[in-house]
Coordinates of C-alpha atoms and ligand atoms in Angstrom, one line a residue:
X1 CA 87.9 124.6 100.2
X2 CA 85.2 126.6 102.3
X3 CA 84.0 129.1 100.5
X4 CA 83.5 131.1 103.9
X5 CA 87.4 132.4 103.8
X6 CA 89.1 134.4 101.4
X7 CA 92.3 132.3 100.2
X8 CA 95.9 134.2 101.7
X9 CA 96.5 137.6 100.1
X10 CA 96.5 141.3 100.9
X11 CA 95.4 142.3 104.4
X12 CA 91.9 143.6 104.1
X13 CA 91.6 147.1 105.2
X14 CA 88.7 148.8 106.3
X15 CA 86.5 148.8 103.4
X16 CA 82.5 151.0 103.5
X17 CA 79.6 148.6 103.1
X18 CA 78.5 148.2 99.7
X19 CA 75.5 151.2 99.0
X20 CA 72.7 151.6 96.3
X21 CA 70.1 149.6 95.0
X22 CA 71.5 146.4 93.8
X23 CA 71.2 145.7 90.1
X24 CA 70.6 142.6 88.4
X25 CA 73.0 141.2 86.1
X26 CA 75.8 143.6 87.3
X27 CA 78.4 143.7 89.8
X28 CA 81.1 146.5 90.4
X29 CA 83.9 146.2 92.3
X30 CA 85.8 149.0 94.7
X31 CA 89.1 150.2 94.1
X32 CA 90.4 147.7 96.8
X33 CA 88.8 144.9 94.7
X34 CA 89.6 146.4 91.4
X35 CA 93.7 145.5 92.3
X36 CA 92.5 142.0 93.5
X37 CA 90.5 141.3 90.4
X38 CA 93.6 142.0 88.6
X39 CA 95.9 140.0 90.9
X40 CA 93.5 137.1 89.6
X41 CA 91.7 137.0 93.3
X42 CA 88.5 135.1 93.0
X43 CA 86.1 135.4 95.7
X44 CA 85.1 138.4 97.6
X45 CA 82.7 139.7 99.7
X46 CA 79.7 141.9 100.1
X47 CA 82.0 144.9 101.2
X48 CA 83.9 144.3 98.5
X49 CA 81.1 145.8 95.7
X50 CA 79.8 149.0 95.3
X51 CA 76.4 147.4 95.6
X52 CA 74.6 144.7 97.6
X53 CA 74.3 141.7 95.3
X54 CA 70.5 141.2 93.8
X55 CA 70.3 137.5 93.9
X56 CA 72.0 134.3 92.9
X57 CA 72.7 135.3 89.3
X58 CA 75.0 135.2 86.7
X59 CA 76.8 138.8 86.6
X60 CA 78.8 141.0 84.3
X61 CA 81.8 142.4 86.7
X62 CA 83.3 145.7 86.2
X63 CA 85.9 147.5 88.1
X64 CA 85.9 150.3 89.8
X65 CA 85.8 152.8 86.6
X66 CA 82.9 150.9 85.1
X67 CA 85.2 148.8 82.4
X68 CA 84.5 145.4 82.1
X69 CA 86.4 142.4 83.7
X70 CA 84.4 139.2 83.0
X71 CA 81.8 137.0 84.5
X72 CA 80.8 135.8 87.6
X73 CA 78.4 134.2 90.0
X74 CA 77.0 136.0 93.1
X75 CA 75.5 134.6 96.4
X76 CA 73.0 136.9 98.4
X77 CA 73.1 133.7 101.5
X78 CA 77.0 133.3 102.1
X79 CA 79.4 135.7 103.2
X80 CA 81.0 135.1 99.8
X81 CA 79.3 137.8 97.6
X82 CA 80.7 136.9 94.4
X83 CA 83.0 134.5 92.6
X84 CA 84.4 134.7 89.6
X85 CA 84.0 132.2 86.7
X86 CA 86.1 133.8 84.0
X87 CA 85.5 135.8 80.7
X88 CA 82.8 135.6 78.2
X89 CA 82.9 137.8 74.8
X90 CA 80.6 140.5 74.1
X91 CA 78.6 142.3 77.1
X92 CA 75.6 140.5 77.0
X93 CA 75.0 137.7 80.2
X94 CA 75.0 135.0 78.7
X95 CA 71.8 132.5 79.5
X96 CA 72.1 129.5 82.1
X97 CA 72.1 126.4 79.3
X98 CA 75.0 128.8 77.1
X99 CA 77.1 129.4 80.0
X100 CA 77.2 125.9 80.8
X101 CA 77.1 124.1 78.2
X102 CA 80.4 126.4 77.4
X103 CA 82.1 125.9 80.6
X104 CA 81.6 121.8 80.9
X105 CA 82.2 121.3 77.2
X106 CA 85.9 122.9 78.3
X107 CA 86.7 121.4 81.3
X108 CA 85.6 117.8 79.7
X109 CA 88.2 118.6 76.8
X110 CA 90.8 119.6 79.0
X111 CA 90.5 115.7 80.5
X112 CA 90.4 114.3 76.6
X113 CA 92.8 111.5 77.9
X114 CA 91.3 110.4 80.9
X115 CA 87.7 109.3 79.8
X116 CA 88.0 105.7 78.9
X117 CA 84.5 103.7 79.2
X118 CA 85.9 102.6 83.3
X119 CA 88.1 105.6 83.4
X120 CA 87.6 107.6 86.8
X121 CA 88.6 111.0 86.5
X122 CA 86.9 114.5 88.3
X123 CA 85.9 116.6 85.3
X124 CA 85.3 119.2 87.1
X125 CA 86.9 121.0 89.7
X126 CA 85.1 124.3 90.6
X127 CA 87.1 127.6 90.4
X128 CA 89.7 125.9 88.5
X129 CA 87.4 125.1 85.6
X130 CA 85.5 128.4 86.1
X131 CA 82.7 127.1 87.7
X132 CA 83.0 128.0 91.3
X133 CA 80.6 125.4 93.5
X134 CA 80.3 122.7 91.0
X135 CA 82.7 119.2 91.0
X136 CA 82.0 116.9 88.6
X137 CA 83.2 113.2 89.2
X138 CA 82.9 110.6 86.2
X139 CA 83.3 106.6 86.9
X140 CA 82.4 105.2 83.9
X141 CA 79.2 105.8 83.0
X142 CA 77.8 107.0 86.5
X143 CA 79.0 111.0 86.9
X144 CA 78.4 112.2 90.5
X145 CA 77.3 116.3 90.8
X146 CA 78.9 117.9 94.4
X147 CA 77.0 120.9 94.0
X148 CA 77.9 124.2 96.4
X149 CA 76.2 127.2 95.8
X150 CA 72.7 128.2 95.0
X151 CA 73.5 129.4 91.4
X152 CA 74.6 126.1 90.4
X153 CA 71.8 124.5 92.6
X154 CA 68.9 126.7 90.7
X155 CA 71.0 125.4 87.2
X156 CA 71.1 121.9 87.0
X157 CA 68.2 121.7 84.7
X158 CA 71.0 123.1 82.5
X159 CA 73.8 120.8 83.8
X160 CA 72.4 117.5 84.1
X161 CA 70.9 116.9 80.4
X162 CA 73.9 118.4 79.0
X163 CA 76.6 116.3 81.0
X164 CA 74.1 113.3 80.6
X165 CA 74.4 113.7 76.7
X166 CA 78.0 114.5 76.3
X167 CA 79.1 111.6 78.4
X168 CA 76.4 109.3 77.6
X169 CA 75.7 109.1 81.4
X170 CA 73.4 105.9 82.5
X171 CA 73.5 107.9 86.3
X172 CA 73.5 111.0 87.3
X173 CA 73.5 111.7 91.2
X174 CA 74.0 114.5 93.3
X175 CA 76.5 114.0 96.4
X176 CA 75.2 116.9 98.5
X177 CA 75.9 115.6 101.9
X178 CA 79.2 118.8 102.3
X179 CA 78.9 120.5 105.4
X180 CA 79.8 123.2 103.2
X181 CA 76.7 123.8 101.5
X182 CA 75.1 125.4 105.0
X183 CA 77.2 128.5 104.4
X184 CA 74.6 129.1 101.2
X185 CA 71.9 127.7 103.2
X186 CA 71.8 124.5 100.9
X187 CA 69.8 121.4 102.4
X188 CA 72.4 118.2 103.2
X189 CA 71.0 115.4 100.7
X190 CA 71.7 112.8 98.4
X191 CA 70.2 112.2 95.3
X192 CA 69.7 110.5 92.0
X193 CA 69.2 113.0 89.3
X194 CA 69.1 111.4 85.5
X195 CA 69.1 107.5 85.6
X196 CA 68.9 104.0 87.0
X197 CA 69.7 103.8 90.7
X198 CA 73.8 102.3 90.7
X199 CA 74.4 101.3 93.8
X200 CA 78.0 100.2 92.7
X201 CA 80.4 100.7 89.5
X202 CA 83.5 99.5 88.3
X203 CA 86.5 101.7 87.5
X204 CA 90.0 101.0 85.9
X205 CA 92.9 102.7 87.0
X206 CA 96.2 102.2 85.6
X207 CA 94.9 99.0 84.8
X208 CA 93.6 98.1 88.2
X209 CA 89.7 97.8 88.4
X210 CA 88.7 99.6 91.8
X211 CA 84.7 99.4 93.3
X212 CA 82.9 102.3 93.7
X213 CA 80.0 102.7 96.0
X214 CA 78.6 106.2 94.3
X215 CA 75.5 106.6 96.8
X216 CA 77.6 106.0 100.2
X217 CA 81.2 106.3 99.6
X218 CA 83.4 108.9 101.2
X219 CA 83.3 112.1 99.3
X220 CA 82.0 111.4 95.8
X221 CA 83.0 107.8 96.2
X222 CA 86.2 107.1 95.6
X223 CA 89.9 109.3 96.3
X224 CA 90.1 110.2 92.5
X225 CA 92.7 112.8 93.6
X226 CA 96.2 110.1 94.8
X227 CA 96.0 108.5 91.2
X228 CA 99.3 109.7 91.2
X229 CA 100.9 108.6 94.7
X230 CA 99.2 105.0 94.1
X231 CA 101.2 105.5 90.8
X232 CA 104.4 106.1 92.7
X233 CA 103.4 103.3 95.3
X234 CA 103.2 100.7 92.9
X235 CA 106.3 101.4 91.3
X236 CA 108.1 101.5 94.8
X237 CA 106.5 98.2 96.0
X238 CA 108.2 95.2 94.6
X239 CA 108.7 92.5 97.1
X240 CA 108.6 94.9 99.9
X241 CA 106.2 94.6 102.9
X242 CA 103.1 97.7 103.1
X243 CA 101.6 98.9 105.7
X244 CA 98.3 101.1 104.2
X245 CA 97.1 103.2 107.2
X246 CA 93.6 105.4 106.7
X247 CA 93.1 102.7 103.3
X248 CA 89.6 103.3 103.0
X249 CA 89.1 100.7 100.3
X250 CA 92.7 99.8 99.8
X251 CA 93.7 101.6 96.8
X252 CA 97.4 101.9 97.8
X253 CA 97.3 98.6 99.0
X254 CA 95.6 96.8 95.7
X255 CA 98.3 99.4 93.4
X256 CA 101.4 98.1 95.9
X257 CA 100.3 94.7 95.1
X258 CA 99.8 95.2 91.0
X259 CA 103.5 96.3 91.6
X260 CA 104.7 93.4 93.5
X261 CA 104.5 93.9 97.0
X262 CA 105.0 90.6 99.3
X263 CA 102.1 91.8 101.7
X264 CA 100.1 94.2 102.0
X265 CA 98.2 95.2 105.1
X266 CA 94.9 97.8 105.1
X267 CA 94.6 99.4 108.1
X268 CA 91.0 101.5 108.1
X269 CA 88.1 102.1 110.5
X270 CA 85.2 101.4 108.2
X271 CA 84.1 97.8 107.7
X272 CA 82.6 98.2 104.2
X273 CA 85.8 100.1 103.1
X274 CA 87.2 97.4 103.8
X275 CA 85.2 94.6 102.8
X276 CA 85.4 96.6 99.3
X277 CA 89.2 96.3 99.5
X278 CA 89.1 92.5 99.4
X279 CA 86.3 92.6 96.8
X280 CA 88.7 94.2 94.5
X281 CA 92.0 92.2 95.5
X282 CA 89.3 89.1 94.6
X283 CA 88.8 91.0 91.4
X284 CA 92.7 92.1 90.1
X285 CA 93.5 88.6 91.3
X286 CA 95.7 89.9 93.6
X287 CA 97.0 87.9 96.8
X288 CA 98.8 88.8 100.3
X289 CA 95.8 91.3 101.7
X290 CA 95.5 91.5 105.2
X291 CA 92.2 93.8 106.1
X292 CA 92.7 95.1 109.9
X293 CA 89.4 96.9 111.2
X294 CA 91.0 99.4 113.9
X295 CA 91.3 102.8 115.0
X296 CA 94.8 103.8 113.5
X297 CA 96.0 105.2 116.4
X298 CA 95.5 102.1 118.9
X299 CA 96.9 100.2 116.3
X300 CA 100.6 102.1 116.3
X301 CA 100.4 102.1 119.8
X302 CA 99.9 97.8 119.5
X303 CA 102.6 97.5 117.2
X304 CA 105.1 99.5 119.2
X305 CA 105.2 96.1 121.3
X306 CA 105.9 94.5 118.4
X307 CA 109.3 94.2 116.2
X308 CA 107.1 94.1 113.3
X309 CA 108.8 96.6 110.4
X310 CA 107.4 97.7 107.1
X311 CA 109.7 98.6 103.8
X312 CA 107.0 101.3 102.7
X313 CA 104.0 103.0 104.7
X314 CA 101.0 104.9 103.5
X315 CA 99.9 107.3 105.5
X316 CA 96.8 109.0 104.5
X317 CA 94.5 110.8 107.2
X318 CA 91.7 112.8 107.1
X319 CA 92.0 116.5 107.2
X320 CA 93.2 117.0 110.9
X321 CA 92.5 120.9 109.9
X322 CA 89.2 121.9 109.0
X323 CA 89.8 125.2 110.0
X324 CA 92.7 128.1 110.5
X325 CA 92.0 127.8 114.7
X326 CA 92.5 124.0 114.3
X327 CA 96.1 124.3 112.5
X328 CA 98.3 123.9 115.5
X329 CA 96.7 120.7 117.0
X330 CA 96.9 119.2 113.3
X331 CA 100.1 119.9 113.6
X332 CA 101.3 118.4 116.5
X333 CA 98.4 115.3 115.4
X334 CA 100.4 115.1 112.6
X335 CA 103.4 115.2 113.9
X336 CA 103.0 112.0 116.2
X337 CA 101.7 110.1 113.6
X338 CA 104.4 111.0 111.4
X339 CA 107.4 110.0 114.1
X340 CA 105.4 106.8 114.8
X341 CA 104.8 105.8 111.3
X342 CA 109.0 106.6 110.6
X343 CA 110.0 104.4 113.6
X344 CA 107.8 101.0 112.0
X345 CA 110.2 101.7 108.7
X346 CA 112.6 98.9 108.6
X347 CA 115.7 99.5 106.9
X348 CA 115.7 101.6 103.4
X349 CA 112.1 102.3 103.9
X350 CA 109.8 104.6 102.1
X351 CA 107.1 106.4 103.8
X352 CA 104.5 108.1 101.4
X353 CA 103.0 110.8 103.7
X354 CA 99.9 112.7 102.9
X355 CA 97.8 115.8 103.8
X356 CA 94.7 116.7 102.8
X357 CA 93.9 119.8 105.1
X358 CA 93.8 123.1 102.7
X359 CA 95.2 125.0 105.8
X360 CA 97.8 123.4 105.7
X361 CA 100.1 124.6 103.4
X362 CA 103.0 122.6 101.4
X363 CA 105.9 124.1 103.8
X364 CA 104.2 123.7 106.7
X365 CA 103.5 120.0 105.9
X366 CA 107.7 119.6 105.0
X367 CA 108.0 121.5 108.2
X368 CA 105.9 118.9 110.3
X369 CA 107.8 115.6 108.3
X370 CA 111.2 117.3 109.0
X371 CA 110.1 117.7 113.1
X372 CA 109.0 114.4 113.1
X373 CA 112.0 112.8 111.9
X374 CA 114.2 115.0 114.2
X375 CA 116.0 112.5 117.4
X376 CA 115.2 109.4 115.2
X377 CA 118.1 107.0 114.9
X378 CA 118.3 107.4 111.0
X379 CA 118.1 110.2 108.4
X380 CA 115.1 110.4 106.8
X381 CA 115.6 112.2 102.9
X382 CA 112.7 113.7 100.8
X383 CA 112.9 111.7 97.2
X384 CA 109.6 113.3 95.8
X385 CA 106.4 116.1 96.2
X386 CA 103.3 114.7 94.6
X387 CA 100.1 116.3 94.6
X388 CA 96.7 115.3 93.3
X389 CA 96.1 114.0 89.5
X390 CA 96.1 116.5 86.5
X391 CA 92.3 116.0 86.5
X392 CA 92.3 118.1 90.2
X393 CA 94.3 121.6 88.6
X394 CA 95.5 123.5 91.2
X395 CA 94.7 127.5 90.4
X396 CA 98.0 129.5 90.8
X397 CA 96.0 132.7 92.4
X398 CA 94.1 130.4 94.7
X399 CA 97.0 128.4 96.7
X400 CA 94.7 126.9 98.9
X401 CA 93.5 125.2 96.0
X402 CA 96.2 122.8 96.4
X403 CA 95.3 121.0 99.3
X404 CA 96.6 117.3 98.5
X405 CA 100.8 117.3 99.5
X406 CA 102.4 114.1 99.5
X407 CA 105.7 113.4 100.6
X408 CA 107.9 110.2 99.4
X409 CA 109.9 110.1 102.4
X410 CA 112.7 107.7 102.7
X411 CA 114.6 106.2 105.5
X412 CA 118.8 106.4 104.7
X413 CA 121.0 103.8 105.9
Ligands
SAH501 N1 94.0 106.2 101.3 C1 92.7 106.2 100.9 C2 91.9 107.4 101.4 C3 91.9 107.7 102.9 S1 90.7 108.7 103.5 C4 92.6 106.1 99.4 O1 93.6 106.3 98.7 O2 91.5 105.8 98.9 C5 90.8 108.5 105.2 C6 90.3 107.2 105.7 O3 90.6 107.3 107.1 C7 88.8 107.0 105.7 O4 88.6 105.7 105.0 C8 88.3 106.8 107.1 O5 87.4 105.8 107.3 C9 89.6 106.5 107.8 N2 89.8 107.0 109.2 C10 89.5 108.2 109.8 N3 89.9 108.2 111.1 C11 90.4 107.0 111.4 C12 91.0 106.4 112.5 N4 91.2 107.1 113.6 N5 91.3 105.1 112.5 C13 91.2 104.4 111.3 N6 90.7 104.9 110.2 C14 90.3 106.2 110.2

C-alpha cells in the first residue's frame, strides 16, 4: 500500500496546521484524529497533530485530552506524519532493540506453523504486525527485509541480529528497490545485510519445491501471498488442460500439475521466470510444461484464431492500478482480459481470476468479472473468494490492506 494516502474513511475537513515546538518522544493528536484513533485509523498526517513531528522516532501518542493511546512511529520526510504500531505497557518509550525484539518475536509466533526448514512464508506484514514499513519474507534459511520508512531504516542494527538469531538466518538481504520508499526519501537499492551472498534457494510448498532467486526476483522473490489459490488450483486440476497467464515462474502451473493436470501451459514475459518454471517442473518431476515467452495480450489475440480451449485459466496480472486516477482504465484493462480469458474456457471451465491493485476493491473486482461475462454465450457462476495466505493478515480498519481478490469463476453448461 502507498503510504502517501490515507486508507477510505471519514471525509477530512478542514483541519489548522499542526503549531508549537515539536517534542521528542511525543505525539498528540486533534480532536478530529482523537475519533480516528479510536476508530482504529492508522496513519495520519502532519495536520492531523497538535505539533510538527520532531524526527523519525518512536513516539508515545496521546489524544486530544493528553491521555494516552499507544505507540507509534513518525516520519518528518513523507506526507504520512505518523503511524501507529500498537500498545506498549507503562509510559516510558520503549528503546529501539526492546521494541523490536517485542514486535518480531510476535509476529514470528503468530506464523508458528508455517516455518518448516524450506517453508516460505512473509513473517512480517507491516501495519498488520504493528510494524508499519517493515515486511519480512523467510525462504528457508534466507529472510529478505522490504524496508519503507526511515524509522525502520535507522533500526536494522536492531532488526537484523535479532531476526538472524531467532531464525538461524544464513542470509539476510534487503529488497529495497519499492518505488515506495521515495515518498520518505529512501535511496532505491539492494543489499546483502547478515550472510553469505545466495543467489538462489529452495522452498517447499504444499509439498512442491519452488526456486527462488532472492537478489532479482519480482518483489521479494517469490508470490508468497496465492499459496492459497495454487492450493485451490491443484485441487481443481486433474486431467484438465491449464492455461497460466502472467506465470512468472509457473507456480500455478507446477501446483496444477502436482494435482494432475494433462498440460499445462506458462504464459509470461520474462525469460528467466520462465526458464525457473522448467527448472522446477525438472525438479518435482513433473511433465506436460509448455513455457511460451509472449506478451499476454498478443498472445489472446493469436489464440482467438485458434479453436484451442482450456478447462481452467489463471489469470494473474500485475496491478493495472497503481493509483486512485488510474482505476477506470484498470477497469476496463481488466475487463477485456477477463471476457477474453472466459471465451478460451471450454466447457465446464474454471477461471481463477486475480487482482492485485489495492484500489481496487473486492466489489469492484466482482463488478468487473460480472461485466465481463455479460453477452457471453454461457453463464459464468462464482464458486469461491480467496485472498492471500494467513501469513499476509489483512487489518479490518485498513481495507486497503486487502489487496489480493481472487475469484474461482466457473463456466455453467
Ligand atoms: N502468477 C504468478 C505471479 C504473477 S506476477 C505467481 O503465482 O507466481 C505478474 C507477472 O506478469 C510477472 O511475472 C510479469 O513478468 C508478467 N507480465 C507483466 N506484464 C506482462 C505482459 N504484458 N505479458 C506477459 N507477461 C507480463
Amino acid at each position: 500500500m502507498r503510504p502517501d494516502k490515507r486508507p477510505r474513511g471519514p471525509r477530512r475537513p478542514e483541519s489548522t496546521p499542526p503549531s508549537g515546538p515539536p517534542t521528542p518522544g511525543l505525539a498528540q493528536l486533534n480532536e478530529r484524529a482523537t475519533s480516528l484513533w479510536r476508530r482504529g485509523q492508522a496513519w495520519f498526517y502532519a495536520d492531523d497533530l497538535m505539533r510538527p513531528v520532531h524526527a523519525a522516532e518512536l513516539v508515545r501518542v496521546v489524544d486530544a485530552e493528553g491521555r494516552p493511546c499507544g505507540l507509534a512511529v513518525t516520519s518528518p520526510a513523507s506526507k504520512l506524519a505518523l503511524r501507529a504500531c500498537g500498545p506498549w505497557d507503562g509510559d516510558a518509550i520503549p528503546d529501539r532493540e526492546a521494541f523490536f525484539s517485542t514486535r518480531l518475536a510476535a509476529a514470528i509466533e503468530r506464523r508458528a506453523g508455517m516455518l518448516g526448514p524450506r517453508d516460505g512464508a512473509r513473517l512480517v506484514h507491516g501495519e498488520a504486525d504493528d510494524l508499519p514499513g517493515l515486511v519480512v519474507d523467510r525462504y528457508g534459511s534466507v529472510l529478505v527485509l522490504q524496508v519503507t520508512s526511515q524509522f525502520v531504516e535507522s533500526s536494522l542494527d536492531a532488526i537484523v541480529p535479532f531476526l538472524a538469531e531467532r531464525l538461524d538466518a544464513e542470509t539476510v538481504i534487503a529488497r529495497n528497490d519499492v518505488a515506495v520508499r521515495k515518498l520518505e526519501g529512501l535511496p532505491q537499492e539492494v543489499r546483502l545485510l547478515h550472510g553469505a551472498r545466495k543467489e538462489q534457494v529452495e522452498i517447499d510448498e504444499n509439498g512442491l519445491a519452488h526456486l527462488v532467486e532472492p537478489f532479482t526476483g519480482h518483489k521479494t522473490g517469490f508470490y508468497l501471498d496465492q499459496r492459497p489459490a495454487r492450493a485451490m488450483v491443484r485441487e481443481l486440476s486433474k486431467g484438465r488442460s491449464v492455461l497460466d497467464l502472467f506465470s512468472y515462474q509457473g507456480a500455478f502451473s507446477l501446483s496444477a500439475l502436482k494435482g494432475g493436470a494433462s498440460s499445462a501451459t506458462a504464459v509470461d514475459q520474462s525469460a528467466r521466470a520462465l526458464e525457473l518454471a522448467q527448472l522446477g517442473a525438472q525438479k518435482n518431476g513433473l511433465t506436460g510444461l509448455t513455457t511460451e515467452r509472449a506478451n499476454v495480450f498478443d498472445y489472446l489475440r493469436s489464440l482467438r484464431e485458434t479453436d484451442r480451449r482450456f478447462d481452467l485459466i489463471v489469470l494473474d496480472p500485475p496491478a493495472f492500478a497503481k493509483s486512485r486516477r488510474e482505476l477506470d482504465g484498470a477497469l476496463r484493462g481488466y475487463r477485456d482480459l477477463n471476457r477474453q480469458a472466459m471465451r478460451l474456457l471450454a466447457p465446464h471451465g474454471w477461471l481463477v481470476t486475480c487482482s492485485c491493485s489495492h484500489h481496487m476493491t473486492p466489489p469492484m473486482f466482482e463488478d468487473m468479472a460480472r461485466q465481463a461475462s455479460g453477452g457471453l454465450p454461457f453463464k459464468m457462476a462464482l464458486h469461491q473468494r480467496i485472498g492471500a495466505g494467513s501469513d499476509h493478515p489483512v487489518w479490518l480498519s485498513m481495507p486497503e490492506s486487502e489487496y489480493l481478490k481472487t475469484l474461482v469463476l466457473r463456466r455453467m453448461d
